[in-house]
Amino acid sequence: MKDVAKLAGVSASTVSRVISNDSRISNKTKKKVLKIMEELNYYPNTIARSLANNKTDTIGVIMPSYKEDIFINPFFQKALKGISLIASQHFFDILIVTNHKEESDVDVLKRIIKGKRVDGLILTRPKEDDGGIKFLKENNVPFVLIGSCLEYDDIPSVDNDNEQASYDLTALLIKKGRNKITFIGGELDSVVMKDRYKGYLRALKDYNIPFDEDYFISDKFLEKSGYYLTSRLMSLHNNLDAIIVADDLMSLGALKRLKEGEKQVPEDIMLASFNNSMLAKYANPSITSIEINSIELGRRACQKLFDIFEEKSRENKEIIDYKIIERESTSLKKGVN
Amino acid sequence: MKDVAKLAGVSASTVSRVISNDSRISNKTKKKVLKIMEELNYYPNTIARSLANNKTDTIGVIMPSYKEDIFINPFFQKALKGISLIASQHFFDILIVTNHKEESDVDVLKRIIKGKRVDGLILTRPKEDDGGIKFLKENNVPFVLIGSCLEYDDIPSVDNDNEQASYDLTALLIKKGRNKITFIGGELDSVVMKDRYKGYLRALKDYNIPFDEDYFISDKFLEKSGYYLTSRLMSLHNNLDAIIVADDLMSLGALKRLKEGEKQVPEDIMLASFNNSMLAKYANPSITSIEINSIELGRRACQKLFDIFEEKSRENKEIIDYKIIERESTSLKKGVN
DNA sequence: AAGATTAATGCAAACGGTTGCATTATAATT
DNA sequence: AATTATAATGCAACCGTTTGCATTAATCTT
């Protein structure tokens, strides 16, 4: 910067003001300084700027148990894409925050925040707060949650209405004339899963469809879970006519089992699922699934974070639309896709 | 830091030395200072440290045309996961570098590097250099390429041997008795695609299998491209018995067309593809595909970057193993998966 | 016990910018 | 033309660390 200042015959302050587009600098000097900057191939040191003005132009993104995630959830990538789209419009970059070695989830937050590495955070925490949210609240850190948090309902967040989505999916099956509708769930400790369970029950109740305790069973989000849980359902109920599955991957397992059991999908048993991955689209038959629009989720979360920066007040909790993508697995007339 | 220093009755330098674990500090004071740090809930300002010692403990990751990528390539996420695994072991974080608004790909590099935001970069550039690589070389920036670059063969990189992979896949089909082997490619401007074409040709030649100009056709990496290119192949050659497809998504399109044409896979026509996504695994029939191990690609790239930091010399170019995952689409005996 | 080593700590100048306030140049007013 | 208002620039302190060198404390020699 000094070099630029010297060559342009001005002070460093002036150069600084040109960089930050200060209105008080005359057009003449601005042009001159910009020319010199160009000539010298000068770019300001971002780190030094950050130190001086306590701003990093960076947002941190924290993913849930990113390291452990054995099966790689496409949600991550889509949300990240949405986030990055908005961030880049605001000239911000994205720091992927990862636990260093043995570091706990709370410690990593403290390190990043107290270390002043980011201006704000986007996090995804489907479960209960482990102390991280508390820490962020106490320290007035701008942050947005993708998903929900049981302990606090006053934190800025974007989420799907998972309960309603599940309700709609159940209602769809009911309207197609099904009345032994079972549900294969994933890990039960997530809020998402609990909401889906609720929505399912509510729909059954609203439409006066019988519910039996063992209509609802669950296990991990794996294909094989889908497979063997379907086995169990089939042995428990010889006349079930619909299965809702918590994830497309699981639904493939279910589908496999149904085919082995000589059950026709959708004729004998209809299948519907969540997350609308490629797998649902390209399965045979293709599977009706809930599109949760992860890109939009990321986009809106990031937008919300900038709203917080700019102190625009908005709804604390934003609900993102989902869509039911109807496919062959719930359509009796052939050829629908 | 000053507060810590005062409370501990030492100077700021001493606190700093405790943080960086300087051997000259006595155990007694070290323990004392650490206790105070704990009590005050002190974490050092990362930005200030970076400014002072010109190190960010951050690596930048640049993805190819990340913004434009309409269909979201799972490669990104897997590579990122591999990178993050290694980075966190070294107490590094990851900056996702995105083009700000109208910013060009070269400009974003300049901004990040001259702005001293990262200690090194990992990039993925399947095409020719747009000036970015040149810039990085000229400025002695530590960086590793995932993929290859035509103009320079002396830059640190990790890559698959795409040529050999394609050779092997072709040879597999030949060994299964096929001798009208066609190839449906993706975008031709990528080095990856060119290498695959070469490998395919080399295998045909080695095994004395005839090649016809129009055995090889290509278009975008889309399902519908796979569909209509297969149509074309079928109309051009009524006795083709194998198709190699550049990507699983395209192969689904191909599969659909073959089924419509009443062709049995694998009996009439065998199908083999690249990238081994979930789609290949769960297609019906399941599709033989090349697993390129993207996580490992990311991991090794990151490892290589740290080797450069530590000035360990290594092979400049590292080749990552691929695997052929054989599935139903190339297996005449039933039941193989 | 005095001098010589060695270990532990402190001082102060960086690192490369930003910014409140003072100052100077320019324009407006009478 | 002198006075005042306003626009443009410079000065210098500051952001929170690190680190070379100087200094002081502790230990070792003989």
Coordinates of C-alpha atoms (C1' of nucleotides) in Angstrom, one line a residue, chain C residues 2-14:
Chain C
dA2 C1' 32.8 -14.2 41.6
dG3 C1' 32.5 -14.9 36.9
dA4 C1' 30.7 -17.5 33.0
dT5 C1' 26.9 -20.0 31.0
dT6 C1' 22.4 -20.8 30.2
dA7 C1' 17.5 -20.3 30.8
dA8 C1' 13.5 -17.3 31.2
dT9 C1' 11.3 -13.2 30.3
dG10 C1' 10.4 -8.4 28.7
dC11 C1' 10.7 -4.4 25.3
dA12 C1' 9.4 -2.5 21.3
dA13 C1' 9.1 -2.7 16.5
dA14 C1' 6.9 -4.9 13.2

